[in-house]
XYZ file of C-alpha atoms in Angstrom:
469
model
C 18.671 -12.271 29.989
C 17.289 -13.828 26.807
C 19.347 -16.336 24.835
C 21.334 -14.900 21.934
C 19.166 -16.354 19.138
C 16.035 -14.740 20.565
C 18.006 -11.539 21.222
C 19.242 -11.486 17.628
C 15.720 -12.083 16.392
C 14.299 -9.203 18.463
C 17.111 -6.879 17.335
C 16.447 -7.752 13.642
C 12.702 -7.269 14.186
C 12.742 -3.887 15.952
C 15.843 -2.183 14.508
C 17.507 -1.624 11.106
C 19.827 -4.557 11.692
C 19.579 -7.662 9.476
C 21.118 -11.094 9.963
C 24.524 -11.384 8.320
C 26.373 -14.505 9.444
C 26.790 -17.102 12.183
C 30.346 -18.125 13.089
C 30.232 -21.713 14.341
C 33.794 -21.544 15.671
C 33.331 -18.474 17.902
C 29.550 -18.947 18.296
C 29.028 -15.275 17.382
C 25.870 -14.011 15.626
C 26.644 -11.177 13.171
C 24.063 -8.589 12.247
C 24.429 -5.574 9.933
C 22.949 -2.076 9.612
C 23.544 -0.902 6.061
C 22.393 2.686 6.746
C 24.833 3.233 9.625
C 27.535 0.988 8.069
C 27.727 -0.849 11.369
C 27.986 -4.503 12.387
C 26.670 -5.989 15.611
C 27.903 -9.228 17.252
C 25.990 -11.083 19.936
C 27.954 -13.375 22.259
C 26.700 -15.341 25.241
C 30.053 -16.642 26.500
C 32.185 -15.357 29.406
C 35.515 -14.633 27.656
C 38.797 -14.059 29.447
C 40.698 -10.910 28.452
C 43.106 -12.868 26.310
C 40.301 -14.294 24.130
C 38.597 -10.905 24.038
C 41.716 -9.259 22.670
C 42.274 -12.137 20.237
C 38.769 -11.723 18.789
C 39.345 -7.974 18.548
C 42.650 -8.451 16.676
C 41.017 -10.890 14.301
C 38.258 -8.337 13.598
C 40.790 -5.598 12.757
C 42.720 -7.995 10.510
C 39.529 -9.013 8.781
C 38.097 -5.538 8.200
C 38.245 -5.769 4.388
C 36.779 -9.218 4.369
C 33.917 -8.177 6.679
C 33.217 -5.199 4.442
C 33.002 -7.486 1.484
C 30.583 -9.826 3.229
C 28.467 -6.954 4.551
C 28.352 -5.192 1.165
C 29.532 -1.822 2.545
C 32.678 -0.366 4.170
C 32.327 -1.235 7.849
C 33.093 1.678 10.165
C 31.868 0.427 13.550
C 31.513 -3.043 15.094
C 29.594 -3.367 18.377
C 30.050 -6.619 20.297
C 27.364 -7.180 22.915
C 28.153 -9.791 25.534
C 25.004 -11.338 26.962
C 26.541 -12.369 30.247
C 26.467 -11.371 33.906
C 30.045 -10.073 33.756
C 30.052 -6.291 33.545
C 32.693 -4.487 31.457
C 33.145 -2.041 28.578
C 36.141 -2.128 26.225
C 36.784 0.139 23.227
C 39.390 -0.324 20.505
C 40.035 2.009 17.577
C 42.090 2.224 14.423
C 42.099 4.910 11.688
C 39.226 3.235 9.824
C 37.414 1.093 12.345
C 36.008 1.211 15.921
C 35.381 -2.015 17.881
C 33.317 -1.686 21.059
C 32.751 -4.464 23.658
C 29.886 -4.065 26.058
C 27.888 -6.302 28.350
C 24.086 -6.137 28.106
C 21.632 -7.631 30.560
C 18.530 -5.954 29.071
C 17.795 -5.680 25.363
C 16.035 -2.333 25.979
C 19.543 -0.840 25.943
C 19.771 -1.872 22.301
C 16.146 -1.746 21.168
C 14.487 1.661 21.761
C 11.239 0.860 19.996
C 8.396 1.326 22.545
C 6.390 -1.518 20.997
C 9.125 -3.938 22.017
C 8.225 -3.598 25.690
C 4.556 -4.303 24.914
C 5.441 -7.310 22.750
C 7.725 -8.812 25.348
C 5.129 -8.371 28.081
C 2.613 -10.698 26.386
C 4.645 -12.882 24.029
C 5.795 -16.312 25.105
C 9.372 -17.212 24.025
C 9.965 -20.006 21.573
C 12.855 -22.428 21.345
C 16.235 -21.565 19.792
C 15.484 -23.566 16.667
C 12.595 -21.256 15.753
C 14.608 -18.051 16.025
C 17.597 -19.620 14.295
C 15.525 -20.899 11.404
C 13.779 -17.543 10.888
C 17.017 -15.536 11.038
C 19.086 -17.813 8.805
C 16.393 -18.364 6.182
C 17.604 -17.601 2.667
C 14.097 -16.917 1.414
C 14.248 -13.380 -0.145
C 11.080 -12.231 1.651
C 11.924 -13.721 5.045
C 14.015 -10.860 6.454
C 11.264 -8.429 5.702
C 8.552 -10.625 7.190
C 10.542 -10.626 10.454
C 10.547 -6.841 10.672
C 8.188 -4.888 12.902
C 6.378 -2.644 10.448
C 4.057 -0.218 12.258
C 2.715 1.564 9.107
C 1.694 -1.772 7.564
C -0.164 -2.612 10.793
C -1.757 0.817 10.866
C -3.032 0.501 7.281
C -4.332 -3.004 7.958
C -6.049 -1.732 11.128
C -7.689 1.230 9.396
C -8.986 -1.009 6.609
C -10.352 -3.438 9.215
C -12.117 -0.702 11.225
C -13.720 0.775 8.114
C -14.854 -2.724 7.075
C -16.414 -3.424 10.461
C -18.261 -0.059 10.491
C -19.492 -0.675 6.960
C -20.748 -4.137 7.877
C -22.657 -2.643 10.815
C -24.259 -0.114 8.477
C -25.209 -2.787 5.971
C -26.337 -5.656 8.217
C -27.636 -3.885 11.328
C -29.055 -0.656 9.876
C -29.768 -2.040 6.376
C -28.158 0.932 4.630
C -25.191 1.501 2.315
C -24.720 5.004 3.663
C -20.965 4.601 4.314
C -20.343 2.973 0.939
C -22.215 5.771 -0.839
C -20.249 8.370 1.158
C -16.734 6.968 0.663
C -16.693 5.015 -2.638
C -15.438 6.380 -5.928
C -17.974 7.244 -8.655
C -17.301 9.204 -11.827
C -20.261 11.566 -11.286
C -19.322 12.579 -7.728
C -15.535 12.879 -8.275
C -16.017 14.890 -11.477
C -18.421 17.070 -9.411
C -15.592 17.918 -7.018
C -15.722 15.248 -4.358
C -12.022 14.367 -4.732
C -11.747 13.013 -1.185
C -13.351 9.818 -2.497
C -10.139 8.990 -4.399
C -8.483 8.570 -0.976
C -11.243 7.093 1.162
C -12.156 4.407 -1.389
C -8.782 2.768 -0.781
C -9.885 1.897 2.769
C -13.370 0.635 1.881
C -14.345 -2.936 0.980
C -17.663 -4.387 -0.140
C -17.452 -7.635 1.800
C -15.314 -10.153 3.700
C -13.855 -11.973 0.697
C -12.953 -8.695 -1.043
C -11.336 -7.451 2.175
C -9.355 -10.605 2.906
C -7.910 -10.771 -0.586
C -6.710 -7.175 -0.497
C -5.557 -7.143 3.134
C -3.502 -10.296 2.754
C -1.661 -8.719 -0.178
C -1.302 -5.445 1.730
C 0.235 -7.173 4.711
C 2.849 -9.087 2.634
C 3.742 -6.311 0.237
C 3.513 -3.640 2.899
C 6.031 -5.326 5.125
C 8.354 -5.720 2.138
C 8.126 -2.060 1.141
C 8.389 -0.754 4.695
C 11.367 -3.030 5.349
C 13.160 -1.802 2.197
C 12.381 1.852 2.700
C 10.581 3.544 5.614
C 7.075 3.724 7.032
C 6.613 7.092 5.271
C 7.571 5.626 1.908
C 4.888 2.981 2.408
C 2.230 5.517 3.368
C 3.046 7.785 0.419
C 2.980 4.899 -2.001
C -0.299 3.546 -0.664
C -2.040 6.911 -0.821
C -0.519 8.039 -4.154
C -1.091 4.725 -5.929
C -4.609 4.359 -4.574
C -5.595 7.940 -5.406
C -4.107 8.111 -8.930
C -5.172 4.552 -9.760
C -8.767 5.438 -8.939
C -8.540 8.657 -10.951
C -7.114 6.783 -13.885
C -9.914 4.210 -13.796
C -12.533 6.995 -14.037
C -11.239 7.707 -17.558
C -12.780 4.363 -18.580
C -15.331 3.457 -15.854
C -18.098 6.002 -15.692
C -20.962 3.943 -14.256
C -21.460 2.514 -10.791
C -19.000 2.831 -7.922
C -15.475 1.569 -7.252
C -13.848 0.755 -3.932
C -11.089 -1.282 -2.353
C -7.390 -1.202 -1.659
C -6.371 -3.133 -4.810
C -5.142 -0.048 -6.716
C -2.866 0.817 -3.726
C -1.810 -2.817 -3.379
C -0.791 -3.018 -7.071
C 1.132 0.181 -6.476
C 3.189 -1.648 -3.834
C 3.693 -4.517 -6.226
C 4.904 -2.191 -8.974
C 7.274 -0.500 -6.504
C 8.802 -3.832 -5.446
C 9.272 -5.053 -9.028
C 10.959 -1.826 -10.132
C 13.103 -1.755 -6.963
C 14.392 -5.246 -7.748
C 15.144 -4.249 -11.297
C 17.019 -1.109 -10.188
C 19.011 -2.866 -7.522
C 19.573 -5.861 -9.880
C 18.258 -8.288 -7.308
C 16.067 -10.087 -9.860
C 16.819 -13.810 -9.652
C 15.090 -16.853 -11.026
C 13.456 -17.572 -7.699
C 12.188 -14.017 -7.391
C 10.899 -14.003 -10.925
C 8.957 -17.222 -10.273
C 7.495 -15.715 -7.078
C 6.394 -12.535 -8.843
C 4.773 -14.588 -11.637
C 3.082 -16.697 -8.911
C 1.734 -13.479 -7.305
C 0.233 -12.375 -10.607
C -1.222 -15.821 -11.171
C -2.822 -15.936 -7.772
C -4.166 -12.419 -8.166
C -5.632 -13.274 -11.578
C -7.172 -16.532 -10.305
C -8.741 -14.910 -7.264
C -9.987 -12.015 -9.406
C -12.139 -14.494 -11.315
C -14.183 -15.144 -8.181
C -14.802 -11.409 -7.512
C -17.344 -9.475 -9.513
C -16.727 -6.089 -11.140
C -12.928 -6.053 -10.814
C -11.519 -2.628 -11.706
C -8.570 -3.732 -13.847
C -7.894 -0.075 -14.887
C -7.145 0.739 -11.261
C -4.706 -2.193 -11.131
C -2.912 -0.936 -14.225
C -2.814 2.623 -12.831
C -1.473 1.396 -9.454
C 1.319 -0.598 -11.142
C 2.398 2.426 -13.159
C 2.428 4.768 -10.135
C 4.358 2.260 -7.971
C 7.018 1.731 -10.655
C 7.507 5.499 -11.094
C 7.762 6.013 -7.325
C 10.460 3.327 -7.142
C 12.567 5.302 -9.603
C 12.028 8.490 -7.568
C 12.847 6.739 -4.242
C 16.099 5.279 -5.653
C 17.490 8.618 -6.917
C 20.822 7.875 -5.281
C 21.256 4.585 -7.204
C 20.438 5.902 -10.698
C 21.198 8.948 -12.811
C 19.360 11.993 -11.511
C 17.822 12.704 -14.946
C 15.878 9.438 -14.693
C 14.442 10.584 -11.387
C 13.355 13.872 -12.966
C 11.804 12.003 -15.909
C 9.910 9.656 -13.537
C 8.595 12.620 -11.489
C 7.504 14.399 -14.681
C 5.771 11.267 -16.022
C 4.000 10.761 -12.654
C 2.638 14.315 -12.784
C 1.665 14.003 -16.447
C -0.031 10.680 -15.739
C -2.124 12.255 -12.973
C -2.975 15.214 -15.189
C -3.950 12.929 -18.093
C -6.168 10.936 -15.750
C -7.867 14.100 -14.485
C -8.326 15.496 -17.999
C -9.604 12.151 -19.344
C -12.058 11.814 -16.457
C -13.518 15.271 -17.193
C -14.012 14.357 -20.877
C -16.518 11.639 -19.894
C -20.136 12.057 -18.841
C -21.908 10.049 -16.215
C -24.996 9.941 -13.974
C -25.224 9.794 -10.208
C -24.567 6.234 -9.015
C -27.912 6.144 -7.201
C -29.590 7.134 -10.478
C -27.619 4.411 -12.166
C -28.925 1.902 -9.616
C -32.497 3.167 -10.029
C -32.259 2.931 -13.826
C -30.961 -0.658 -13.463
C -34.108 -1.609 -11.456
C -36.358 0.368 -13.864
C -35.076 -1.438 -16.942
C -35.549 -4.772 -15.146
C -39.160 -3.847 -14.429
C -38.543 -3.922 -10.662
C -40.397 -0.604 -10.123
C -40.714 -0.880 -6.330
C -36.913 -1.120 -5.924
C -36.387 1.715 -8.428
C -38.851 3.901 -6.545
C -37.104 3.124 -3.256
C -33.734 4.266 -4.675
C -35.289 7.375 -6.166
C -36.962 8.321 -2.897
C -33.671 7.741 -1.093
C -31.912 10.197 -3.419
C -34.622 12.820 -2.803
C -34.570 12.295 0.977
C -30.774 12.659 1.012
C -31.033 15.781 -1.089
C -28.808 14.326 -3.823
C -31.559 14.174 -6.450
C -30.563 15.161 -9.996
C -32.391 15.770 -13.207
C -32.152 12.023 -13.891
C -33.709 11.275 -10.535
C -36.801 13.265 -11.395
C -36.934 11.815 -14.948
C -37.049 8.339 -13.432
C -39.629 9.446 -10.859
C -41.796 10.749 -13.745
C -41.498 7.476 -15.649
C -42.409 5.540 -12.539
C -45.533 7.622 -12.106
C -46.461 6.986 -15.722
C -45.930 3.255 -15.246
C -48.199 3.365 -12.176
C -51.032 4.856 -14.192
C -50.611 8.563 -13.317
C -49.323 10.081 -16.599
C -50.138 13.674 -15.702
C -48.017 13.573 -12.491
C -45.359 11.677 -14.345
C -45.157 14.314 -17.081
C -44.734 17.023 -14.483
C -41.576 15.314 -13.207
C -40.251 14.635 -16.708
C -40.754 18.388 -17.500
C -38.971 19.252 -14.275
C -36.045 17.032 -15.273
C -35.849 18.764 -18.633
C -35.916 22.218 -17.016
C -33.075 21.216 -14.697
C -30.972 19.916 -17.550
C -32.081 20.362 -21.193
C -29.072 18.223 -22.254
C -30.542 15.168 -20.480
C -31.157 13.037 -23.581
C -33.906 10.948 -22.111
C -35.935 13.924 -20.889
C -35.114 15.904 -24.072
C -36.383 13.015 -26.214
C -39.699 13.160 -24.404
C -40.010 16.913 -25.004
C -38.924 16.734 -28.653
C -41.557 14.040 -29.308
C -44.147 16.254 -27.559
C -43.177 19.253 -29.708
C -43.215 17.232 -32.897
C -46.639 15.799 -32.059
C -47.923 19.376 -31.578
C -46.053 20.456 -34.797
C -44.242 23.034 -32.642
C -41.125 22.997 -34.812
C -39.671 26.160 -33.372
C -39.442 24.759 -29.830
C -38.434 21.414 -31.285
C -35.421 22.938 -33.018
C -34.675 24.967 -29.900
C -34.597 21.742 -27.808
C -32.328 20.046 -30.333
C -29.937 22.980 -30.286
C -29.557 22.624 -26.475
C -28.318 19.030 -26.730
C -24.710 18.109 -26.234
C -22.955 16.544 -29.216
C -22.474 13.839 -30.156
C -25.882 12.488 -29.224
C -25.557 9.001 -27.631
C -29.208 7.944 -27.643
C -29.920 6.261 -31.018
C -33.654 7.087 -31.032
C -32.871 10.739 -30.220
C -30.331 10.860 -32.967
C -33.002 9.698 -35.427
C -35.228 12.604 -34.323
C -32.341 15.049 -34.751
C -31.595 13.728 -38.242
C -35.237 13.965 -39.233
C -35.418 17.575 -37.970
C -32.326 18.468 -40.041
């Protein structure tokens, strides 16, 4: 049988019990389960019946005091005797039950199947380690002790996707997975909403991954310890999804990926939970400020940080905290939080659809074209055509590349094709309007102008429109 400090540590790790108190006089370790309003005592001494009854009488006499220490009205106290002596004793009053029982195997207390696996491979440490971890007054310590399967699952999924992506990039020299799972305004607004979820599991590189996964592990254990694994999963998915959607109101070019929106959702949830439960203390405030300081400092070393996703994640996490704590606050505040969450998601969706964008591969090709790196631009354009994701902008760029290579006739064919696919494409429309003006074909010129979306963003095109008017 394990010693009582290790036993107490394993119980605190794999069950809902938390460390409460250690009685030096009786050498009893007290644990509490707030949800079941139950206390557990671990004793490793062989007690005669007289001492057993004396301890029981003291417990009944101290019921009110124990309830005050525990923070809830204690209904049941289970005393587990970690000795070889076998016995079971039960005592009961109108308001309290006290049960004595010998235990020679912790599996009778811990039903979690992962406990068996853990014990099979883990080497025990000395009493001082378990005692220090259990009795630590650090506000995060009790949650770091907990076995949190959903946190481990999310970390594992992020790790697997990272490894697969690295294989695609470094072995096959392709960003196929990134292009398939990342968020882009063009593709989400075109109906590929699954990207709002998948992008929260995708990372661009090792440093980006480590930063997010470290925060996910710490904050995830805290959230899962406070609530349940399902609360963590819902928060991760909801915050990541809505945060990405919110960011698309402002970010319409390029792609966005990473778990940071979901991670900030967990942070927002924790902050609001502490405010609701009035657990905010100076030490916690300093730690939260430190988290923000570290996040801001590390963000400086990472390019293209999506701060809008961070803001969106914080808002979603804070609103979910109000909803999760509906028993602690007035119900009207829960309804308000739920309504605001729905409205925030609707606003993000509406705002995203008010913006225009081009396909991210077209955006990449345009970047190379403007730099004068025509070979790279052509490679991206050909990739879009081969993958059958070519747009009117793809063919416009292909036409311009042909013109730059000294084949203006072939280039004009593709520019014309781009215009036929989308007369509102301002770059292709500008080429056609200039062609019509040169030929003094004012009828077709005015027809082309009438097919443009307003307001016109291209300054040169706007000059042509003003001259025609």
